[in-house]
PDB file of C-alpha atoms in Angstrom:
ATOM      1  CA  MET A  91      -0.045  -0.034   0.014  1.00 68.00           C
ATOM      2  CA  GLN A  92       3.012   2.324   0.709  1.00 78.00           C
ATOM      3  CA  ARG A  93       4.127   1.907  -2.747  1.00 83.00           C
ATOM      4  CA  LYS A  94       0.736   2.781  -4.284  1.00 89.00           C
ATOM      5  CA  LYS A  95       0.700   5.914  -2.045  1.00 92.00           C
ATOM      6  CA  ALA A  96       3.958   7.009  -3.181  1.00 90.00           C
ATOM      7  CA  SER A  97       3.214   6.404  -6.813  1.00 94.00           C
ATOM      8  CA  TYR A  98       0.057   8.124  -6.417  1.00 95.00           C
ATOM      9  CA  PHE A  99       1.882  11.384  -5.212  1.00 95.00           C
ATOM     10  CA  ARG A 100       4.594  11.072  -7.616  1.00 94.00           C
ATOM     11  CA  SER A 101       2.412  10.966 -10.676  1.00 95.00           C
ATOM     12  CA  ASN A 102       0.215  13.850  -9.130  1.00 96.00           C
ATOM     13  CA  LYS A 103       0.323  16.962 -11.655  1.00 94.00           C
ATOM     14  CA  LEU A 104      -0.372  19.402  -8.684  1.00 96.00           C
ATOM     15  CA  LEU A 105       2.831  18.240  -7.022  1.00 96.00           C
ATOM     16  CA  ALA A 106       5.052  18.153 -10.155  1.00 94.00           C
ATOM     17  CA  GLY A 107       8.464  19.384  -9.160  1.00 92.00           C
ATOM     18  CA  VAL A 108       8.553  18.272  -5.584  1.00 94.00           C
ATOM     19  CA  ASP A 109      11.527  16.239  -4.484  1.00 93.00           C
ATOM     20  CA  ALA A 110      11.004  12.685  -4.175  1.00 92.00           C
ATOM     21  CA  GLU A 111      12.048  12.424  -0.547  1.00 93.00           C
ATOM     22  CA  ASP A 112       9.270  15.051   0.121  1.00 93.00           C
ATOM     23  CA  LEU A 113       6.583  13.110  -2.048  1.00 94.00           C
ATOM     24  CA  ASP A 114       7.449  10.050   0.012  1.00 93.00           C
ATOM     25  CA  ARG A 115       7.139  11.667   3.234  1.00 94.00           C
ATOM     26  CA  LEU A 116       3.688  12.824   2.211  1.00 95.00           C
ATOM     27  CA  ALA A 117       2.812   9.163   1.171  1.00 95.00           C
ATOM     28  CA  THR A 118       4.075   7.979   4.663  1.00 95.00           C
ATOM     29  CA  ARG A 119       1.968  10.688   6.656  1.00 96.00           C
ATOM     30  CA  SER A 120      -1.237   9.969   4.637  1.00 97.00           C
ATOM     31  CA  GLU A 121      -3.709   7.581   5.809  1.00 97.00           C
ATOM     32  CA  VAL A 122      -5.686   5.356   3.375  1.00 96.00           C
ATOM     33  CA  VAL A 123      -9.537   5.922   3.865  1.00 97.00           C
ATOM     34  CA  ARG A 124     -12.287   3.829   2.262  1.00 97.00           C
ATOM     35  CA  VAL A 125     -15.493   5.548   1.905  1.00 98.00           C
ATOM     36  CA  SER A 126     -18.627   3.426   0.426  1.00 97.00           C
ATOM     37  CA  ARG A 127     -21.290   5.156  -1.736  1.00 93.00           C
ATOM     38  CA  ARG A 128     -23.197   7.859   0.454  1.00 93.00           C
ATOM     39  CA  SER A 129     -20.954   7.672   3.338  1.00 97.00           C
ATOM     40  CA  ALA A 130     -19.351  10.771   4.812  1.00 97.00           C
ATOM     41  CA  VAL A 131     -15.679  11.873   4.472  1.00 97.00           C
ATOM     42  CA  TRP A 132     -16.560  14.758   6.689  1.00 97.00           C
ATOM     43  CA  THR A 133     -19.671  16.140   8.044  1.00 94.00           C
ATOM     44  CA  HIS A 134     -21.004  19.932   9.030  1.00 90.00           C
ATOM     45  CA  ARG A 135     -18.826  21.410  11.694  1.00 91.00           C
ATOM     46  CA  SER A 136     -16.354  18.627  11.573  1.00 94.00           C
ATOM     47  CA  PRO A 137     -12.591  19.833  12.488  1.00 93.00           C
ATOM     48  CA  SER A 138     -10.406  20.983   9.450  1.00 94.00           C
ATOM     49  CA  GLU A 139      -7.456  19.024  10.059  1.00 95.00           C
ATOM     50  CA  SER A 140      -6.863  17.142   6.858  1.00 97.00           C
ATOM     51  CA  VAL A 141      -6.635  17.632   3.107  1.00 98.00           C
ATOM     52  CA  TYR A 142      -7.993  14.828   0.877  1.00 98.00           C
ATOM     53  CA  TRP A 143      -6.643  13.151  -2.374  1.00 98.00           C
ATOM     54  CA  ILE A 144      -8.903  10.925  -4.439  1.00 97.00           C
ATOM     55  CA  ARG A 145      -7.209   7.672  -5.546  1.00 97.00           C
ATOM     56  CA  SER A 146     -10.463   6.320  -7.067  1.00 96.00           C
ATOM     57  CA  GLY A 147     -14.304   7.160  -6.901  1.00 96.00           C
ATOM     58  CA  VAL A 148     -16.115  10.431  -6.939  1.00 95.00           C
ATOM     59  CA  VAL A 149     -16.922  12.721  -3.871  1.00 97.00           C
ATOM     60  CA  ARG A 150     -19.693  15.281  -3.558  1.00 95.00           C
ATOM     61  CA  VAL A 151     -19.282  18.437  -1.427  1.00 95.00           C
ATOM     62  CA  VAL A 152     -22.759  19.841  -0.125  1.00 92.00           C
ATOM     63  CA  GLY A 153     -23.233  23.496   1.031  1.00 86.00           C
ATOM     64  CA  PRO A 154     -24.542  24.557   4.497  1.00 72.00           C
ATOM     65  CA  VAL A 155     -26.988  21.815   5.564  1.00 55.00           C
ATOM     66  CA  GLN A 156     -30.541  23.096   5.929  1.00 62.00           C
ATOM     67  CA  PRO A 157     -33.599  21.014   6.918  1.00 59.00           C
ATOM     68  CA  LYS A 158     -34.954  19.273   3.731  1.00 65.00           C
ATOM     69  CA  ARG A 159     -32.671  21.146   1.420  1.00 70.00           C
ATOM     70  CA  GLU A 160     -29.193  20.919   0.118  1.00 77.00           C
ATOM     71  CA  LEU A 161     -27.031  22.546  -2.433  1.00 84.00           C
ATOM     72  CA  THR A 162     -24.407  20.425  -4.058  1.00 89.00           C
ATOM     73  CA  LEU A 163     -21.516  22.779  -4.604  1.00 91.00           C
ATOM     74  CA  ARG A 164     -18.946  20.362  -6.685  1.00 92.00           C
ATOM     75  CA  PHE A 165     -17.848  17.065  -7.502  1.00 94.00           C
ATOM     76  CA  HIS A 166     -14.195  15.942  -7.130  1.00 95.00           C
ATOM     77  CA  ILE A 167     -12.902  13.198  -9.195  1.00 94.00           C
ATOM     78  CA  LYS A 168      -9.639  10.845  -9.287  1.00 94.00           C
ATOM     79  CA  GLY A 169      -6.464  12.479  -8.946  1.00 95.00           C
ATOM     80  CA  GLU A 170      -8.074  15.727  -7.214  1.00 96.00           C
ATOM     81  CA  LEU A 171      -7.073  17.391  -4.124  1.00 97.00           C
ATOM     82  CA  PHE A 172     -10.070  18.545  -2.020  1.00 97.00           C
ATOM     83  CA  GLY A 173     -11.048  20.071   1.411  1.00 97.00           C
ATOM     84  CA  GLU A 174      -8.187  22.477   0.510  1.00 96.00           C
ATOM     85  CA  HIS A 175      -9.644  25.078   2.813  1.00 94.00           C
ATOM     86  CA  ALA A 176      -7.836  23.341   5.775  1.00 96.00           C
ATOM     87  CA  LEU A 177      -4.561  24.682   4.534  1.00 95.00           C
ATOM     88  CA  PHE A 178      -5.594  28.090   5.174  1.00 92.00           C
ATOM     89  CA  ASP A 179      -8.511  28.055   7.769  1.00 90.00           C
ATOM     90  CA  ALA A 180      -8.548  25.694  10.767  1.00 87.00           C
ATOM     91  CA  GLY A 181     -12.194  26.811  11.504  1.00 91.00           C
ATOM     92  CA  PRO A 182     -14.810  24.003  11.434  1.00 94.00           C
ATOM     93  CA  ARG A 183     -16.059  22.545   7.810  1.00 94.00           C
ATOM     94  CA  LEU A 184     -19.029  24.341   6.915  1.00 91.00           C
ATOM     95  CA  THR A 185     -20.102  21.693   4.230  1.00 93.00           C
ATOM     96  CA  LEU A 186     -20.649  17.911   4.252  1.00 94.00           C
ATOM     97  CA  ALA A 187     -18.392  15.635   1.834  1.00 97.00           C
ATOM     98  CA  GLU A 188     -19.727  12.496   0.792  1.00 96.00           C
ATOM     99  CA  ALA A 189     -18.956   9.456  -1.787  1.00 97.00           C
ATOM    100  CA  GLN A 190     -20.963   9.790  -4.827  1.00 93.00           C
ATOM    101  CA  ALA A 191     -19.442   6.345  -5.769  1.00 90.00           C
ATOM    102  CA  ASP A 192     -17.380   4.046  -3.569  1.00 95.00           C
ATOM    103  CA  ALA A 193     -13.969   5.892  -3.278  1.00 97.00           C
ATOM    104  CA  VAL A 194     -10.561   5.364  -1.944  1.00 97.00           C
ATOM    105  CA  ILE A 195      -8.941   8.448  -0.454  1.00 98.00           C
ATOM    106  CA  TYR A 196      -5.652   9.446   0.905  1.00 98.00           C
ATOM    107  CA  ALA A 197      -6.112  11.770   4.129  1.00 98.00           C
ATOM    108  CA  THR A 198      -3.132  14.022   4.806  1.00 98.00           C
ATOM    109  CA  PRO A 199      -2.726  16.279   7.808  1.00 97.00           C
ATOM    110  CA  ALA A 200      -3.046  19.845   6.746  1.00 97.00           C
ATOM    111  CA  THR A 201       0.110  21.010   8.632  1.00 96.00           C
ATOM    112  CA  GLU A 202       2.198  18.403   6.422  1.00 96.00           C
ATOM    113  CA  VAL A 203       0.983  20.043   3.221  1.00 96.00           C
ATOM    114  CA  ARG A 204       1.323  23.648   4.247  1.00 95.00           C
ATOM    115  CA  GLY A 205       4.962  22.838   5.186  1.00 94.00           C
ATOM    116  CA  LEU A 206       5.197  21.696   1.575  1.00 94.00           C
ATOM    117  CA  LEU A 207       3.625  24.738   0.097  1.00 95.00           C
ATOM    118  CA  ARG A 208       5.963  26.945   2.113  1.00 94.00           C
ATOM    119  CA  ALA A 209       8.842  25.157   0.881  1.00 93.00           C
ATOM    120  CA  ASN A 210       7.669  24.851  -2.887  1.00 95.00           C
ATOM    121  CA  GLY A 211       6.163  28.120  -4.462  1.00 94.00           C
ATOM    122  CA  GLU A 212       5.257  26.563  -7.544  1.00 96.00           C
ATOM    123  CA  VAL A 213       2.900  24.020  -5.921  1.00 96.00           C
ATOM    124  CA  ALA A 214       1.483  27.037  -3.694  1.00 96.00           C
ATOM    125  CA  MET A 215       0.608  28.619  -6.772  1.00 97.00           C
ATOM    126  CA  ARG A 216      -0.959  25.685  -8.443  1.00 97.00           C
ATOM    127  CA  VAL A 217      -3.171  25.290  -5.226  1.00 96.00           C
ATOM    128  CA  ALA A 218      -4.087  28.801  -5.398  1.00 96.00           C
ATOM    129  CA  ARG A 219      -5.047  28.734  -9.057  1.00 96.00           C
ATOM    130  CA  LEU A 220      -7.132  25.468  -8.301  1.00 96.00           C
ATOM    131  CA  MET A 221      -9.027  27.108  -5.378  1.00 95.00           C
ATOM    132  CA  SER A 222      -9.703  30.425  -7.686  1.00 95.00           C
ATOM    133  CA  GLY A 223     -10.952  28.143 -10.617  1.00 93.00           C
ATOM    134  CA  ARG A 224     -13.443  26.255  -8.307  1.00 93.00           C
ATOM    135  CA  ALA A 225     -14.534  29.699  -6.830  1.00 92.00           C
ATOM    136  CA  ARG A 226     -15.171  30.975 -10.301  1.00 92.00           C
ATOM    137  CA  ARG A 227     -17.130  28.039 -11.230  1.00 88.00           C
ATOM    138  CA  LEU A 228     -19.207  28.158  -8.300  1.00 88.00           C
ATOM    139  CA  GLU A 229     -19.859  31.983  -8.397  1.00 88.00           C
ATOM    140  CA  ALA A 230     -21.084  31.203 -12.153  1.00 85.00           C
ATOM    141  CA  ARG A 231     -23.565  28.588 -10.980  1.00 83.00           C
ATOM    142  CA  LEU A 232     -24.983  30.878  -8.134  1.00 81.00           C
ATOM    143  CA  ALA A 233     -25.364  33.855 -10.484  1.00 82.00           C
ATOM    144  CA  GLY A 234     -27.328  31.431 -12.698  1.00 81.00           C
ATOM    145  CA  VAL A 235     -29.427  30.442  -9.679  1.00 78.00           C
ATOM    146  CA  THR A 236     -30.376  34.121  -9.355  1.00 78.00           C
ATOM    147  CA  PHE A 237     -30.835  35.121 -12.848  1.00 84.00           C
ATOM    148  CA  LEU A 238     -31.595  32.385 -15.092  1.00 89.00           C
ATOM    149  CA  SER A 239     -34.676  30.243 -15.553  1.00 93.00           C
ATOM    150  CA  ALA A 240     -34.448  26.462 -14.559  1.00 94.00           C
ATOM    151  CA  PRO A 241     -33.869  25.086 -18.109  1.00 95.00           C
ATOM    152  CA  CYS A 242     -31.048  27.418 -18.735  1.00 94.00           C
ATOM    153  CA  ARG A 243     -29.564  26.571 -15.367  1.00 94.00           C
ATOM    154  CA  LEU A 244     -29.928  22.912 -16.156  1.00 96.00           C
ATOM    155  CA  ALA A 245     -28.063  23.362 -19.763  1.00 96.00           C
ATOM    156  CA  ALA A 246     -25.257  25.042 -18.011  1.00 93.00           C
ATOM    157  CA  LEU A 247     -25.186  22.276 -15.522  1.00 94.00           C
ATOM    158  CA  PHE A 248     -24.714  19.777 -18.182  1.00 96.00           C
ATOM    159  CA  LEU A 249     -22.068  21.903 -20.010  1.00 95.00           C
ATOM    160  CA  GLU A 250     -20.076  22.183 -16.673  1.00 92.00           C
ATOM    161  CA  LEU A 251     -20.513  18.288 -15.725  1.00 95.00           C
ATOM    162  CA  ALA A 252     -19.322  17.533 -19.292  1.00 95.00           C
ATOM    163  CA  GLU A 253     -16.095  19.373 -18.628  1.00 91.00           C
ATOM    164  CA  ASP A 254     -15.110  16.924 -15.847  1.00 89.00           C
ATOM    165  CA  PHE A 255     -17.169  13.721 -16.756  1.00 94.00           C
ATOM    166  CA  GLY A 256     -17.615  14.107 -20.473  1.00 95.00           C
ATOM    167  CA  VAL A 257     -16.886  10.953 -22.771  1.00 94.00           C
ATOM    168  CA  ARG A 258     -17.653  11.704 -26.545  1.00 93.00           C
ATOM    169  CA  ASP A 259     -19.362   9.009 -28.636  1.00 89.00           C
ATOM    170  CA  SER A 260     -21.217   8.833 -31.865  1.00 92.00           C
ATOM    171  CA  ARG A 261     -24.320  10.619 -30.537  1.00 92.00           C
ATOM    172  CA  GLY A 262     -22.411  13.448 -28.564  1.00 94.00           C
ATOM    173  CA  VAL A 263     -21.249  13.692 -25.211  1.00 96.00           C
ATOM    174  CA  ILE A 264     -21.982  11.138 -22.296  1.00 96.00           C
ATOM    175  CA  ILE A 265     -21.816  12.644 -18.788  1.00 96.00           C
ATOM    176  CA  ASN A 266     -20.256   9.705 -17.185  1.00 93.00           C
ATOM    177  CA  LEU A 267     -21.798  10.408 -13.696  1.00 93.00           C
ATOM    178  CA  ARG A 268     -25.104   9.050 -12.478  1.00 91.00           C
ATOM    179  CA  LEU A 269     -27.217  11.474 -10.906  1.00 93.00           C
ATOM    180  CA  THR A 270     -30.898  11.325  -9.715  1.00 92.00           C
ATOM    181  CA  HIS A 271     -33.316  14.138 -10.528  1.00 94.00           C
ATOM    182  CA  LYS A 272     -33.100  15.148  -6.988  1.00 91.00           C
ATOM    183  CA  GLU A 273     -29.049  15.384  -7.083  1.00 92.00           C
ATOM    184  CA  MET A 274     -29.612  17.575 -10.224  1.00 94.00           C
ATOM    185  CA  ALA A 275     -32.080  19.765  -8.510  1.00 93.00           C
ATOM    186  CA  SER A 276     -29.655  20.266  -5.755  1.00 90.00           C
ATOM    187  CA  LEU A 277     -26.977  21.564  -8.017  1.00 91.00           C
ATOM    188  CA  ILE A 278     -29.128  24.153  -9.522  1.00 91.00           C
ATOM    189  CA  GLY A 279     -31.389  25.256  -6.778  1.00 88.00           C
ATOM    190  CA  VAL A 280     -34.877  23.995  -7.909  1.00 90.00           C
ATOM    191  CA  THR A 281     -37.218  21.103  -7.158  1.00 91.00           C
ATOM    192  CA  ARG A 282     -36.867  17.516  -8.357  1.00 93.00           C
ATOM    193  CA  GLU A 283     -40.159  18.018 -10.164  1.00 96.00           C
ATOM    194  CA  THR A 284     -38.789  21.095 -11.915  1.00 96.00           C
ATOM    195  CA  VAL A 285     -35.836  19.006 -13.182  1.00 96.00           C
ATOM    196  CA  SER A 286     -38.227  16.124 -14.518  1.00 96.00           C
ATOM    197  CA  PHE A 287     -40.286  18.596 -16.643  1.00 97.00           C
ATOM    198  CA  CYS A 288     -36.811  20.321 -17.943  1.00 97.00           C
ATOM    199  CA  LEU A 289     -35.539  16.867 -18.792  1.00 97.00           C
ATOM    200  CA  LEU A 290     -38.616  15.959 -20.544  1.00 96.00           C
ATOM    201  CA  ASP A 291     -38.642  19.099 -22.771  1.00 97.00           C
ATOM    202  CA  MET A 292     -35.181  18.780 -23.450  1.00 97.00           C
ATOM    203  CA  ARG A 293     -35.655  15.258 -24.628  1.00 96.00           C
ATOM    204  CA  LYS A 294     -38.396  16.421 -26.787  1.00 96.00           C
ATOM    205  CA  ASP A 295     -36.367  19.206 -28.315  1.00 96.00           C
ATOM    206  CA  GLY A 296     -33.690  16.686 -29.255  1.00 96.00           C
ATOM    207  CA  LEU A 297     -30.900  18.273 -26.841  1.00 97.00           C
ATOM    208  CA  ILE A 298     -30.289  15.326 -24.515  1.00 97.00           C
ATOM    209  CA  GLU A 299     -30.931  11.423 -24.238  1.00 95.00           C
ATOM    210  CA  THR A 300     -31.230   9.664 -20.801  1.00 93.00           C
ATOM    211  CA  GLU A 301     -29.692   6.254 -19.862  1.00 89.00           C
ATOM    212  CA  GLY A 302     -30.568   5.440 -16.763  1.00 85.00           C
ATOM    213  CA  LYS A 303     -29.117   8.006 -14.518  1.00 87.00           C
ATOM    214  CA  ARG A 304     -26.612   9.266 -17.009  1.00 92.00           C
ATOM    215  CA  VAL A 305     -27.338  12.185 -19.590  1.00 96.00           C
ATOM    216  CA  VAL A 306     -26.170  12.194 -23.245  1.00 97.00           C
ATOM    217  CA  LEU A 307     -25.623  15.726 -24.825  1.00 97.00           C
ATOM    218  CA  LEU A 308     -26.812  15.465 -28.334  1.00 97.00           C
ATOM    219  CA  ASP A 309     -26.448  19.148 -29.215  1.00 96.00           C
ATOM    220  CA  PRO A 310     -23.886  20.858 -27.081  1.00 95.00           C
ATOM    221  CA  LYS A 311     -23.942  23.926 -29.251  1.00 94.00           C
ATOM    222  CA  ARG A 312     -27.821  24.574 -28.781  1.00 95.00           C
ATOM    223  CA  LEU A 313     -27.361  23.756 -25.022  1.00 95.00           C
ATOM    224  CA  LYS A 314     -24.567  26.600 -24.936  1.00 93.00           C
ATOM    225  CA  LYS A 315     -26.798  29.039 -26.389  1.00 93.00           C
ATOM    226  CA  MET A 316     -29.656  28.049 -23.854  1.00 92.00           C
ATOM    227  CA  SER A 317     -27.309  28.518 -21.015  1.00 87.00           C
ATOM    228  CA  LEU A 318     -26.669  32.090 -21.933  1.00 80.00           C
ATOM    229  CA  LEU A 319     -30.249  33.322 -22.229  1.00 59.00           C
TER     230      LEU A 319
END
């Protein structure tokens, strides 16, 4: 297992340029965490003591928990660092993170990664760019919740998910992430019923197909126009 961890950190693009000795120390200090689907990586108000790296699976981060409502902030996939706010803020978590699919995760003490960032300015800049990009994506989605209709929000969501989970085939782009209507609703701030009606209309208009819990984008160009309305 130690060799697997060392191999993971040595091949992680975020850590390119870090000395092999430092990467081996990172691997040694990182704990293997296996999280089954729908189980929590952390819960609301958990201490911010570690950062996490995904070896396999998908993790969903959900915004401040409110009774009967949730807002999915983002998904994290294989190879990604997440929970990175622990590097700069030791306050309790304000979110919930759970496995969207069975996941193997490496948990590293935030103090360990913080020391690595101090010693390697280029890696620190990569982490800063990563956080900035995530914040920009989230701001764009939240602006859509305020100003766009539900169909436009859903179109924008599909295009966003296609960037991370898109697989091209002869029909268009398959979003290789299984989502229920309720989970889609939690990403764009509408009800499950609203998502069901929007999907029905999109299918009738030839914009998408659905395969179980996966969506196939048949006409990304029209979806792009729709998302900007």
